[in-house]
Coordinates of C-alpha atoms in Angstrom, one line a residue:
M802 CA 0.0 0.0 0.0
Q803 CA 1.3 3.4 -1.0
T804 CA 1.6 6.3 1.4
I805 CA 1.2 10.0 0.6
T806 CA 4.1 12.0 2.1
N807 CA 3.2 15.6 2.9
P808 CA 3.7 18.1 1.7
I809 CA 3.1 16.7 -1.8
L810 CA 4.1 20.1 -3.4
T811 CA 7.1 21.4 -1.6
G812 CA 8.3 25.0 -1.6
F813 CA 6.2 28.0 -2.5
N814 CA 2.9 26.3 -3.8
P815 CA 0.0 27.8 -1.8
D816 CA -3.8 28.0 -2.2
P817 CA -4.3 24.6 -4.0
S818 CA -7.2 23.9 -6.2
I819 CA -7.5 20.2 -7.0
L820 CA -9.2 18.7 -9.9
R821 CA -9.8 15.2 -11.3
V822 CA -10.6 14.6 -15.0
G823 CA -11.0 10.9 -15.6
E824 CA -8.0 9.3 -14.0
D825 CA -5.8 12.4 -14.1
Y826 CA -5.4 14.7 -11.1
Y827 CA -4.3 18.4 -11.3
I828 CA -3.5 21.0 -8.7
A829 CA -3.3 24.7 -9.5
T830 CA -1.4 27.0 -7.0
S831 CA -0.8 30.7 -6.6
T832 CA 2.3 32.4 -8.1
F833 CA 1.8 36.0 -7.0
E834 CA 4.4 38.3 -8.7
W835 CA 6.2 35.5 -10.5
F836 CA 5.8 34.8 -14.2
P837 CA 4.3 32.7 -15.9
G838 CA 1.2 32.7 -13.7
V839 CA -0.3 29.7 -11.9
Q840 CA 1.6 26.5 -11.4
I841 CA -0.3 23.3 -12.4
H842 CA 1.0 20.0 -11.1
H843 CA -0.2 16.6 -12.4
S844 CA -0.5 13.2 -10.8
K845 CA -2.0 9.8 -11.7
D846 CA -2.0 8.4 -8.1
L847 CA -2.0 11.4 -5.7
V848 CA 1.4 10.2 -4.5
H849 CA 3.8 11.2 -7.3
W850 CA 3.5 14.7 -8.8
R851 CA 5.2 16.6 -11.6
L852 CA 5.1 20.3 -12.5
L853 CA 3.2 20.2 -15.8
T854 CA 2.5 23.7 -17.1
R855 CA 1.9 27.3 -16.2
P856 CA -0.9 28.6 -18.4
L857 CA -0.7 32.4 -17.9
N858 CA 2.3 32.8 -20.2
R859 CA 1.3 35.9 -22.2
I860 CA 1.3 39.5 -21.2
S861 CA -2.3 39.8 -22.6
Q862 CA -3.3 37.3 -19.9
L863 CA -1.2 38.7 -17.0
N864 CA 0.6 42.0 -17.0
M865 CA 2.2 42.5 -13.6
E866 CA 4.9 45.1 -14.3
G867 CA 4.9 47.6 -11.4
E868 CA 2.8 45.4 -9.1
L869 CA 3.8 45.4 -5.4
N870 CA 5.4 42.5 -3.6
S871 CA 3.0 39.6 -3.0
G872 CA 0.6 41.1 -5.5
G873 CA -0.2 39.4 -8.8
V874 CA -1.9 36.0 -9.0
W875 CA -3.8 35.0 -5.9
A876 CA -5.7 31.7 -5.3
P877 CA -6.6 30.2 -8.7
C878 CA -9.5 27.8 -9.2
L879 CA -9.2 25.0 -11.7
T880 CA -12.4 23.2 -12.9
Y881 CA -13.6 21.2 -15.9
D882 CA -16.9 20.9 -17.7
D883 CA -18.1 19.5 -21.0
G884 CA -14.7 19.1 -22.6
L885 CA -13.3 22.5 -21.4
F886 CA -10.9 23.4 -18.6
Y887 CA -11.7 26.6 -16.7
L888 CA -9.0 28.6 -14.8
I889 CA -10.2 31.5 -12.6
Y890 CA -7.6 33.8 -11.0
T891 CA -7.2 37.1 -9.3
D892 CA -4.6 39.7 -10.4
V893 CA -4.0 41.9 -7.3
K894 CA -2.9 45.4 -8.2
S895 CA -2.8 46.9 -4.7
R896 CA -3.2 45.4 -1.2
K897 CA -1.9 47.8 1.4
G898 CA -4.1 50.0 3.5
A899 CA -7.9 50.0 3.4
F900 CA -8.3 49.2 -0.3
K901 CA -7.5 46.1 -2.4
D902 CA -7.7 46.3 -6.2
T903 CA -8.5 42.7 -7.1
H904 CA -9.4 41.9 -10.7
N905 CA -10.8 38.5 -11.4
Y906 CA -10.5 36.7 -14.7
M907 CA -11.2 33.5 -16.5
V908 CA -9.3 31.6 -19.2
T909 CA -10.3 28.3 -20.8
A910 CA -8.6 25.6 -22.8
P911 CA -9.7 22.3 -24.4
D912 CA -6.4 20.7 -23.2
M913 CA -4.4 21.3 -20.0
M914 CA -1.4 22.1 -22.2
G915 CA -3.3 24.8 -24.0
P916 CA -3.7 26.9 -25.9
W917 CA -5.3 28.9 -23.1
S918 CA -7.7 31.6 -24.2
E919 CA -7.5 35.3 -23.7
P920 CA -8.9 36.4 -20.4
I921 CA -12.6 37.2 -19.7
F922 CA -13.0 39.8 -17.0
L923 CA -15.4 38.7 -14.3
N924 CA -15.4 41.3 -11.4
S925 CA -13.2 43.1 -8.9
S926 CA -15.3 42.9 -5.7
G927 CA -12.9 40.7 -3.8
F928 CA -10.3 37.9 -4.2
D929 CA -10.3 34.0 -4.2
P930 CA -12.8 33.5 -7.0
S931 CA -14.1 30.0 -7.7
L932 CA -16.3 28.6 -10.4
F933 CA -19.0 26.0 -9.7
H934 CA -20.7 23.9 -12.4
D935 CA -24.1 22.9 -11.2
D936 CA -25.8 19.7 -12.4
D937 CA -28.5 21.7 -14.1
G938 CA -26.0 23.2 -16.4
R939 CA -25.8 26.6 -14.7
K940 CA -22.5 28.0 -13.6
W941 CA -21.8 30.2 -10.5
L942 CA -18.9 32.3 -9.3
V943 CA -18.2 32.8 -5.7
N944 CA -15.5 35.1 -4.2
M945 CA -14.8 36.7 -0.9
L946 CA -16.2 40.2 -0.7
W947 CA -13.8 43.0 0.4
D948 CA -15.3 45.9 2.5
H949 CA -12.9 48.9 2.9
R950 CA -15.2 51.0 5.1
K951 CA -14.1 52.0 8.6
G952 CA -15.6 49.9 11.4
N953 CA -16.8 47.1 9.0
N954 CA -15.6 43.5 8.7
K955 CA -13.1 43.7 5.8
F956 CA -13.9 40.1 5.0
A957 CA -17.5 40.9 4.4
G958 CA -18.7 37.5 3.2
T959 CA -19.0 35.2 0.1
A960 CA -20.5 36.8 -3.0
L961 CA -22.4 34.5 -5.4
Q962 CA -23.3 35.4 -9.0
E963 CA -24.3 33.4 -12.0
Y964 CA -21.9 33.2 -15.0
S965 CA -23.4 33.0 -18.5
V966 CA -21.3 31.0 -21.0
E967 CA -23.3 32.5 -23.9
E968 CA -22.7 36.1 -22.8
R969 CA -19.2 35.5 -21.5
R970 CA -19.9 37.5 -18.4
L971 CA -21.5 37.4 -14.9
I972 CA -25.3 38.0 -14.9
G973 CA -28.1 38.5 -12.4
P974 CA -27.9 39.7 -8.8
V975 CA -25.0 39.4 -6.5
I976 CA -25.9 37.6 -3.3
N977 CA -23.9 37.5 -0.1
I978 CA -24.5 33.8 0.9
F979 CA -22.3 33.4 3.9
K980 CA -20.6 35.9 6.3
G981 CA -18.4 33.4 8.0
T982 CA -18.0 31.9 11.5
E983 CA -16.4 33.2 14.6
L984 CA -13.0 32.3 13.2
K985 CA -13.4 35.3 10.9
L986 CA -11.2 36.3 7.9
T987 CA -13.5 34.3 5.7
E988 CA -11.9 33.7 2.2
G989 CA -11.1 30.9 -0.3
P990 CA -14.7 29.8 -1.0
H991 CA -15.4 26.6 -3.0
L992 CA -18.8 25.1 -3.7
Y993 CA -19.6 21.4 -4.0
K994 CA -22.8 19.4 -4.4
R995 CA -23.5 16.0 -2.8
N996 CA -26.6 14.2 -1.7
G997 CA -28.9 17.2 -2.3
F998 CA -26.7 19.6 -0.3
Y999 CA -24.6 22.5 -1.5
Y1000 CA -21.4 22.5 0.5
L1001 CA -19.5 25.8 0.9
M1002 CA -15.9 25.2 2.0
T1003 CA -14.0 28.3 3.1
A1004 CA -10.6 29.3 4.6
E1005 CA -10.8 31.2 7.8
G1006 CA -8.6 32.5 10.6
G1007 CA -6.1 34.1 8.3
T1008 CA -3.4 32.4 6.3
Q1009 CA -0.9 32.2 9.2
Y1010 CA -0.8 30.1 12.4
N1011 CA -4.6 30.3 13.1
H1012 CA -5.5 29.2 9.6
A1013 CA -8.3 26.7 9.1
V1014 CA -10.7 25.0 6.7
T1015 CA -14.4 25.4 7.6
M1016 CA -17.6 24.0 6.1
A1017 CA -21.2 25.0 5.8
R1018 CA -24.1 23.5 3.8
A1019 CA -27.5 24.4 2.4
K1020 CA -30.4 22.9 0.3
S1021 CA -30.3 25.9 -2.0
I1022 CA -27.2 27.4 -3.5
E1023 CA -28.3 30.8 -2.2
G1024 CA -28.6 29.5 1.3
P1025 CA -29.3 29.8 4.2
Y1026 CA -26.1 27.9 5.0
E1027 CA -25.8 25.7 8.1
V1028 CA -22.4 25.7 9.7
D1029 CA -20.7 22.4 10.4
P1030 CA -21.1 21.9 14.2
T1031 CA -17.6 20.6 14.6
N1032 CA -15.8 23.3 12.6
P1033 CA -13.0 23.7 11.8
I1034 CA -12.7 20.5 9.8
L1035 CA -9.0 21.0 9.5
T1036 CA -6.5 23.2 11.4
S1037 CA -3.1 23.1 13.0
A1038 CA -3.9 26.1 15.3
G1039 CA -2.8 25.5 18.9
K1040 CA -0.7 22.4 17.9
P1041 CA 2.9 23.8 17.7
E1042 CA 4.2 20.2 17.8
L1043 CA 2.9 19.4 14.3
A1044 CA 5.3 19.4 11.4
L1045 CA 2.7 21.0 9.2
Q1046 CA 1.6 24.4 10.3
K1047 CA -0.8 27.1 8.9
A1048 CA -3.1 24.3 7.6
G1049 CA -6.1 25.9 5.7
H1050 CA -7.5 26.9 2.3
G1051 CA -8.8 23.5 1.3
S1052 CA -10.1 22.0 -2.0
L1053 CA -11.9 18.7 -2.3
V1054 CA -11.6 15.8 -4.7
E1055 CA -13.1 12.4 -5.1
T1056 CA -10.8 9.8 -6.7
H1057 CA -11.9 7.5 -9.6
T1058 CA -11.8 4.8 -6.9
G1059 CA -14.4 6.5 -4.8
E1060 CA -12.1 7.9 -2.1
W1061 CA -12.0 11.5 -0.8
Y1062 CA -9.0 13.8 -0.3
L1063 CA -8.7 17.4 0.9
A1064 CA -5.8 19.4 -0.7
H1065 CA -4.8 22.3 1.6
L1066 CA -1.9 24.7 2.1
C1067 CA 0.5 24.3 5.0
A1068 CA 4.0 25.5 6.0
R1069 CA 7.0 24.1 7.8
P1070 CA 9.1 26.4 10.0
V1071 CA 12.8 26.2 9.6
K1072 CA 13.3 27.9 13.0
D1073 CA 10.9 29.5 15.5
K1074 CA 8.0 30.8 13.4
Y1075 CA 9.9 31.3 10.1
C1076 CA 8.9 29.4 7.0
N1077 CA 11.5 30.1 4.4
L1078 CA 10.0 27.6 1.8
G1079 CA 6.8 29.5 1.9
R1080 CA 3.3 27.9 2.0
E1081 CA 3.2 24.4 0.5
T1082 CA 0.5 21.9 -0.5
A1083 CA -0.6 18.8 1.4
L1084 CA -3.3 16.1 1.1
Q1085 CA -5.5 14.7 3.8
R1086 CA -7.7 11.6 3.5
C1087 CA -11.4 12.3 4.3
Y1088 CA -14.7 10.5 4.7
W1089 CA -18.4 11.5 4.9
T1090 CA -20.4 10.9 8.1
E1091 CA -23.9 9.3 8.2
D1092 CA -25.4 12.8 8.7
H1093 CA -23.5 14.0 5.6
W1094 CA -20.6 16.1 7.0
L1095 CA -17.0 15.8 5.7
R1096 CA -14.4 14.7 8.2
V1097 CA -10.6 14.3 8.0
E1098 CA -9.5 10.8 9.0
E1099 CA -7.9 10.5 12.4
G1100 CA -8.7 14.0 13.6
N1101 CA -9.0 17.5 12.2
W1102 CA -5.3 18.3 12.1
P1103 CA -2.8 17.8 9.2
K1104 CA -0.8 14.6 9.0
S1105 CA 2.6 14.2 7.5
S1106 CA 1.8 10.7 6.3
V1107 CA -1.5 9.7 4.8
K1108 CA -2.9 6.5 3.3
A1109 CA -2.9 6.7 -0.5
P1110 CA -5.9 5.8 -2.6
R1111 CA -6.4 2.3 -4.2
I1112 CA -4.6 3.3 -7.4
E1113 CA -1.6 1.7 -9.0
P1114 CA 1.6 3.7 -8.5
F1115 CA 2.6 6.0 -11.4
V1116 CA 6.1 7.5 -11.1
F1117 CA 7.3 10.3 -13.3
E1118 CA 10.8 10.7 -14.6
A1119 CA 12.8 12.9 -12.2
E1120 CA 13.7 16.4 -13.3
P1121 CA 17.5 16.7 -14.2
V1122 CA 19.5 18.4 -11.4
V1123 CA 21.5 20.4 -14.0
D1124 CA 20.2 22.8 -16.6
H1125 CA 22.8 23.3 -19.3
F1126 CA 20.6 25.8 -21.2
D1127 CA 20.7 23.8 -24.4
D1128 CA 17.1 24.4 -25.3
A1129 CA 15.7 27.4 -27.1
S1130 CA 13.3 28.3 -24.2
L1131 CA 13.4 28.1 -20.4
G1132 CA 12.4 24.9 -18.7
V1133 CA 9.2 24.8 -16.7
V1134 CA 10.9 25.2 -13.3
W1135 CA 12.2 28.7 -14.2
N1136 CA 10.4 31.9 -13.3
T1137 CA 10.9 35.5 -14.1
L1138 CA 9.9 38.4 -11.9
R1139 CA 6.7 40.2 -13.0
I1140 CA 7.7 40.4 -16.6
A1141 CA 7.7 37.8 -19.4
P1142 CA 11.0 36.5 -20.9
G1143 CA 11.8 38.6 -24.0
P1144 CA 14.6 38.9 -26.5
D1145 CA 15.3 42.4 -25.3
W1146 CA 16.7 41.0 -22.0
L1147 CA 16.9 37.2 -22.2
S1148 CA 18.2 34.8 -24.8
L1149 CA 19.1 31.2 -25.0
T1150 CA 20.1 31.4 -28.7
E1151 CA 22.4 34.4 -29.0
R1152 CA 25.1 32.2 -27.5
P1153 CA 23.9 28.6 -27.8
G1154 CA 24.4 26.6 -24.6
F1155 CA 24.2 29.7 -22.4
L1156 CA 21.5 31.7 -20.7
R1157 CA 22.3 35.3 -21.7
L1158 CA 20.8 38.0 -19.4
K1159 CA 21.0 41.7 -20.2
G1160 CA 21.1 43.9 -17.2
M1161 CA 18.2 46.1 -16.4
E1162 CA 16.9 47.6 -13.2
S1163 CA 18.0 47.1 -9.6
M1164 CA 16.9 44.5 -7.1
S1165 CA 14.5 47.1 -5.6
S1166 CA 12.6 47.5 -8.9
L1167 CA 8.9 46.5 -9.1
H1168 CA 9.1 46.8 -12.9
R1169 CA 11.9 45.3 -15.1
Q1170 CA 14.4 43.1 -13.3
S1171 CA 16.7 40.7 -15.3
L1172 CA 16.2 37.8 -12.9
V1173 CA 15.5 34.1 -13.6
A1174 CA 15.0 31.9 -10.6
R1175 CA 13.5 28.7 -9.3
R1176 CA 11.8 27.7 -6.0
Q1177 CA 13.8 26.5 -3.0
Q1178 CA 11.9 23.2 -2.2
A1179 CA 13.9 21.6 0.5
F1180 CA 15.4 22.7 3.9
H1181 CA 18.8 21.5 2.7
C1182 CA 20.0 22.2 -0.8
E1183 CA 23.0 23.2 -2.8
V1184 CA 23.0 25.3 -6.0
E1185 CA 25.8 26.1 -8.4
T1186 CA 26.1 28.2 -11.5
V1187 CA 28.9 29.3 -13.9
V1188 CA 29.0 32.9 -15.1
E1189 CA 31.0 34.9 -17.6
F1190 CA 30.7 38.6 -16.9
E1191 CA 33.0 41.5 -17.7
P1192 CA 31.6 44.6 -16.0
D1193 CA 32.9 48.1 -16.9
N1194 CA 31.8 50.0 -13.8
F1195 CA 30.3 49.6 -10.3
Q1196 CA 26.7 50.0 -11.7
Q1197 CA 27.0 46.7 -13.5
L1198 CA 26.4 43.5 -11.4
A1199 CA 25.7 39.9 -12.0
G1200 CA 25.6 36.7 -10.0
L1201 CA 23.7 34.2 -7.8
I1202 CA 20.8 35.5 -5.8
V1203 CA 18.8 33.9 -3.0
Y1204 CA 15.6 36.0 -3.1
Y1205 CA 12.3 36.5 -1.3
D1206 CA 11.2 39.9 -2.6
T1207 CA 12.6 43.4 -3.2
E1208 CA 13.0 44.0 0.5
D1209 CA 14.8 40.7 1.4
Y1210 CA 17.5 38.9 -0.5
M1211 CA 21.1 37.7 -0.4
Y1212 CA 23.2 38.3 -3.5
L1213 CA 26.7 36.9 -4.4
R1214 CA 27.5 39.3 -7.1
I1215 CA 30.4 40.2 -9.5
T1216 CA 31.0 43.9 -10.2
H1217 CA 33.8 46.4 -11.1
H1218 CA 35.7 48.5 -8.7
E1219 CA 37.7 51.6 -9.6
V1220 CA 40.8 50.2 -7.8
H1221 CA 40.4 46.5 -7.6
G1222 CA 38.8 46.0 -11.1
K1223 CA 36.6 43.0 -11.5
C1224 CA 35.6 41.7 -8.0
I1225 CA 33.2 39.7 -6.1
G1226 CA 31.3 40.4 -2.9
I1227 CA 27.9 39.9 -1.1
I1228 CA 24.9 42.2 -0.9
Q1229 CA 22.4 41.7 1.8
S1230 CA 19.0 43.3 2.1
V1231 CA 17.0 42.8 5.3
G1232 CA 13.7 44.5 5.5
G1233 CA 14.8 46.9 2.7
V1234 CA 18.0 47.9 4.5
Y1235 CA 21.0 47.5 2.2
D1236 CA 24.4 46.1 3.4
E1237 CA 27.6 44.7 2.0
L1238 CA 29.0 41.8 4.0
L1239 CA 32.7 42.0 3.0
D1240 CA 34.9 44.8 4.2
T1241 CA 36.6 44.7 0.8
D1242 CA 35.4 42.9 -2.3
I1243 CA 37.7 40.1 -3.5
P1244 CA 39.5 40.7 -6.8
L1245 CA 38.8 38.2 -9.6
Q1246 CA 42.1 38.7 -11.5
D1247 CA 42.1 36.9 -14.8
I1248 CA 39.0 34.8 -14.0
T1249 CA 36.8 34.7 -17.0
R1250 CA 34.5 31.9 -16.0
C1251 CA 33.6 32.1 -12.3
K1252 CA 31.7 29.4 -10.4
L1253 CA 29.2 30.5 -7.8
K1254 CA 27.6 28.3 -5.1
A1255 CA 25.2 28.5 -2.3
I1256 CA 24.6 25.9 0.4
I1257 CA 21.5 26.3 2.5
D1258 CA 21.0 24.3 5.7
R1259 CA 17.6 25.3 7.1
E1260 CA 18.1 28.9 8.2
A1261 CA 21.9 29.0 7.4
L1262 CA 23.3 30.2 4.1
Q1263 CA 27.0 30.0 3.0
F1264 CA 28.2 31.3 -0.3
Y1265 CA 31.3 30.0 -2.2
Y1266 CA 33.2 30.9 -5.4
A1267 CA 35.9 29.4 -7.5
A1268 CA 37.7 29.8 -10.8
E1269 CA 36.8 27.1 -13.2
G1270 CA 38.9 24.1 -12.4
G1271 CA 39.9 25.7 -9.1
E1272 CA 39.0 24.8 -5.5
W1273 CA 35.9 26.2 -3.9
A1274 CA 36.5 29.0 -1.3
A1275 CA 33.9 30.1 1.2
I1276 CA 33.1 33.8 0.9
G1277 CA 31.5 35.9 3.7
P1278 CA 30.0 34.5 6.9
V1279 CA 27.4 31.9 7.4
V1280 CA 24.2 34.1 7.3
D1281 CA 20.9 33.6 9.1
I1282 CA 18.2 33.9 6.3
C1283 CA 15.1 33.7 8.4
H1284 CA 14.3 37.1 6.9
L1285 CA 13.6 35.3 3.6
S1286 CA 10.2 34.1 4.8
D1287 CA 6.5 35.1 4.9
D1288 CA 6.8 35.7 8.6
Y1289 CA 9.7 38.2 9.0
P1290 CA 8.0 41.6 8.5
D1291 CA 5.1 43.1 10.4
Y1292 CA 3.1 43.3 7.1
I1293 CA 1.9 39.9 5.9
R1294 CA 3.4 38.6 2.6
F1295 CA 2.8 35.3 0.8
T1296 CA 5.6 33.9 -1.4
G1297 CA 8.7 31.9 -0.6
T1298 CA 12.5 31.7 -1.2
F1299 CA 13.7 31.6 -4.8
I1300 CA 17.3 30.9 -6.0
G1301 CA 18.6 32.1 -9.3
M1302 CA 20.6 34.2 -11.6
C1303 CA 20.3 38.0 -12.2
V1304 CA 22.1 40.9 -13.9
Q1305 CA 21.7 44.7 -13.2
D1306 CA 23.0 47.5 -15.3
L1307 CA 22.1 50.7 -13.5
S1308 CA 24.0 52.8 -16.1
G1309 CA 21.3 51.8 -18.7
T1310 CA 23.6 50.2 -21.2
R1311 CA 22.3 46.6 -20.8
K1312 CA 25.6 44.9 -20.1
H1313 CA 25.0 41.2 -20.4
A1314 CA 26.2 38.1 -18.5
D1315 CA 26.3 34.6 -19.8
F1316 CA 25.4 31.7 -17.5
D1317 CA 26.7 28.3 -18.7
S1318 CA 24.7 26.0 -16.3
F1319 CA 22.7 25.9 -13.1
S1320 CA 22.4 23.0 -10.8
Y1321 CA 20.0 22.5 -7.9
I1322 CA 20.5 19.5 -5.6
E1323 CA 18.4 18.7 -2.5
K1324 CA 20.2 17.1 0.4
A1325 CA 18.5 14.5 2.5
V1326 CA 19.7 15.8 5.9
E1327 CA 16.9 15.8 8.4

């Protein structure tokens, strides 16, 4: 008998929306300011998963240039009906202060691999939209309703409105069908129908350590909704001993073998409250009671190990640990920051076998950074790259970056100094405060090809460098990187740590760097 090991999607993969079509299983997760938008993983057995595609890959579908940290794509919903996949998502343009500008869109495709349509605008009344296909052929959108007014509950309830396929827009009245429970912060709604009941699953308690999944039901889609008397049906609140914290934001699936599972987000602290990998996705096995309520097996808390469904194992080929940049386009693991890859700043063909990045704006920019990165997905990992870069001045930089957002990152960078010439050093940004960790940068005399490495052990980061063919040398101190987490600042944020390559040219001449390879190896040290 197989076992599901949680989290099933490690690293920054929050807000799961799970879908079964036949004997294939898909999970869509949030991507925030990273491009392309929405990650979709695929499985045949709920145990083994592969990153399959990211459908929002055109600027016409997702234009995030200038968007704030932890804006962009929030909480997608993936559904299927009558031969067509539906993907609903929010593009968050602002989120600080009283107001949130949250525009909700729909794209469709006959095949998961696309082509995905141009977006249909739905509404902007709140975030976490979800589409429900009723058995009478009607379609309904639900989303949380945001109320900016002083003295009111900001999470004002769950808005329901019908969607017309023929008119390609929402129609009819907007009805607030559920204002939440005493846990408050009601969001992430999903509708299901079973045994004559409409079930409304919501996320409550906030997406931190009091997070939870709650359930209510009604005989009519418009309500009134009866709250599950044993809510929450899943939470890790008050259980600091659990490996999986922040459990909430659930999505339900029935397997083709008649078994029920709840996908939900969770997080694993590396130290104290800090979760550097971001919010991840886990699965819990469920059952229905005789009085038709959903329950998580063995108690309403998240388990690290769960019984798998009665499905034959299906194992995918492992991703290669080294990318030699031999293809004409970036692999599916790679992400760019806010903007799409374009020949004006990124090329895999100008110098075949190399990733060429042309320097643009600084690490503080919310607009056009030349940065290509992948998720950190394990507590212990080692990454290496080889770079060729000949800067002319101190405003030109390139190297290996361990990045959370524009406020928090660690950067092993090569630059040019008026006295020392080409040199290497470390930039640190903690809460937006800039620092350089070496008293004097190290000259790179006659080193054309420079190897860069980062080793991460939970909250500890150590950088290294070497000439090609030379011995690795540690550079700078071992650094605590707990600031590369959702939990570091006072203001909540939602992504996770990325590791990658970047180039800046603050003089505006677009000096390029060539990266010959990038390796990412997870270490089994627990």
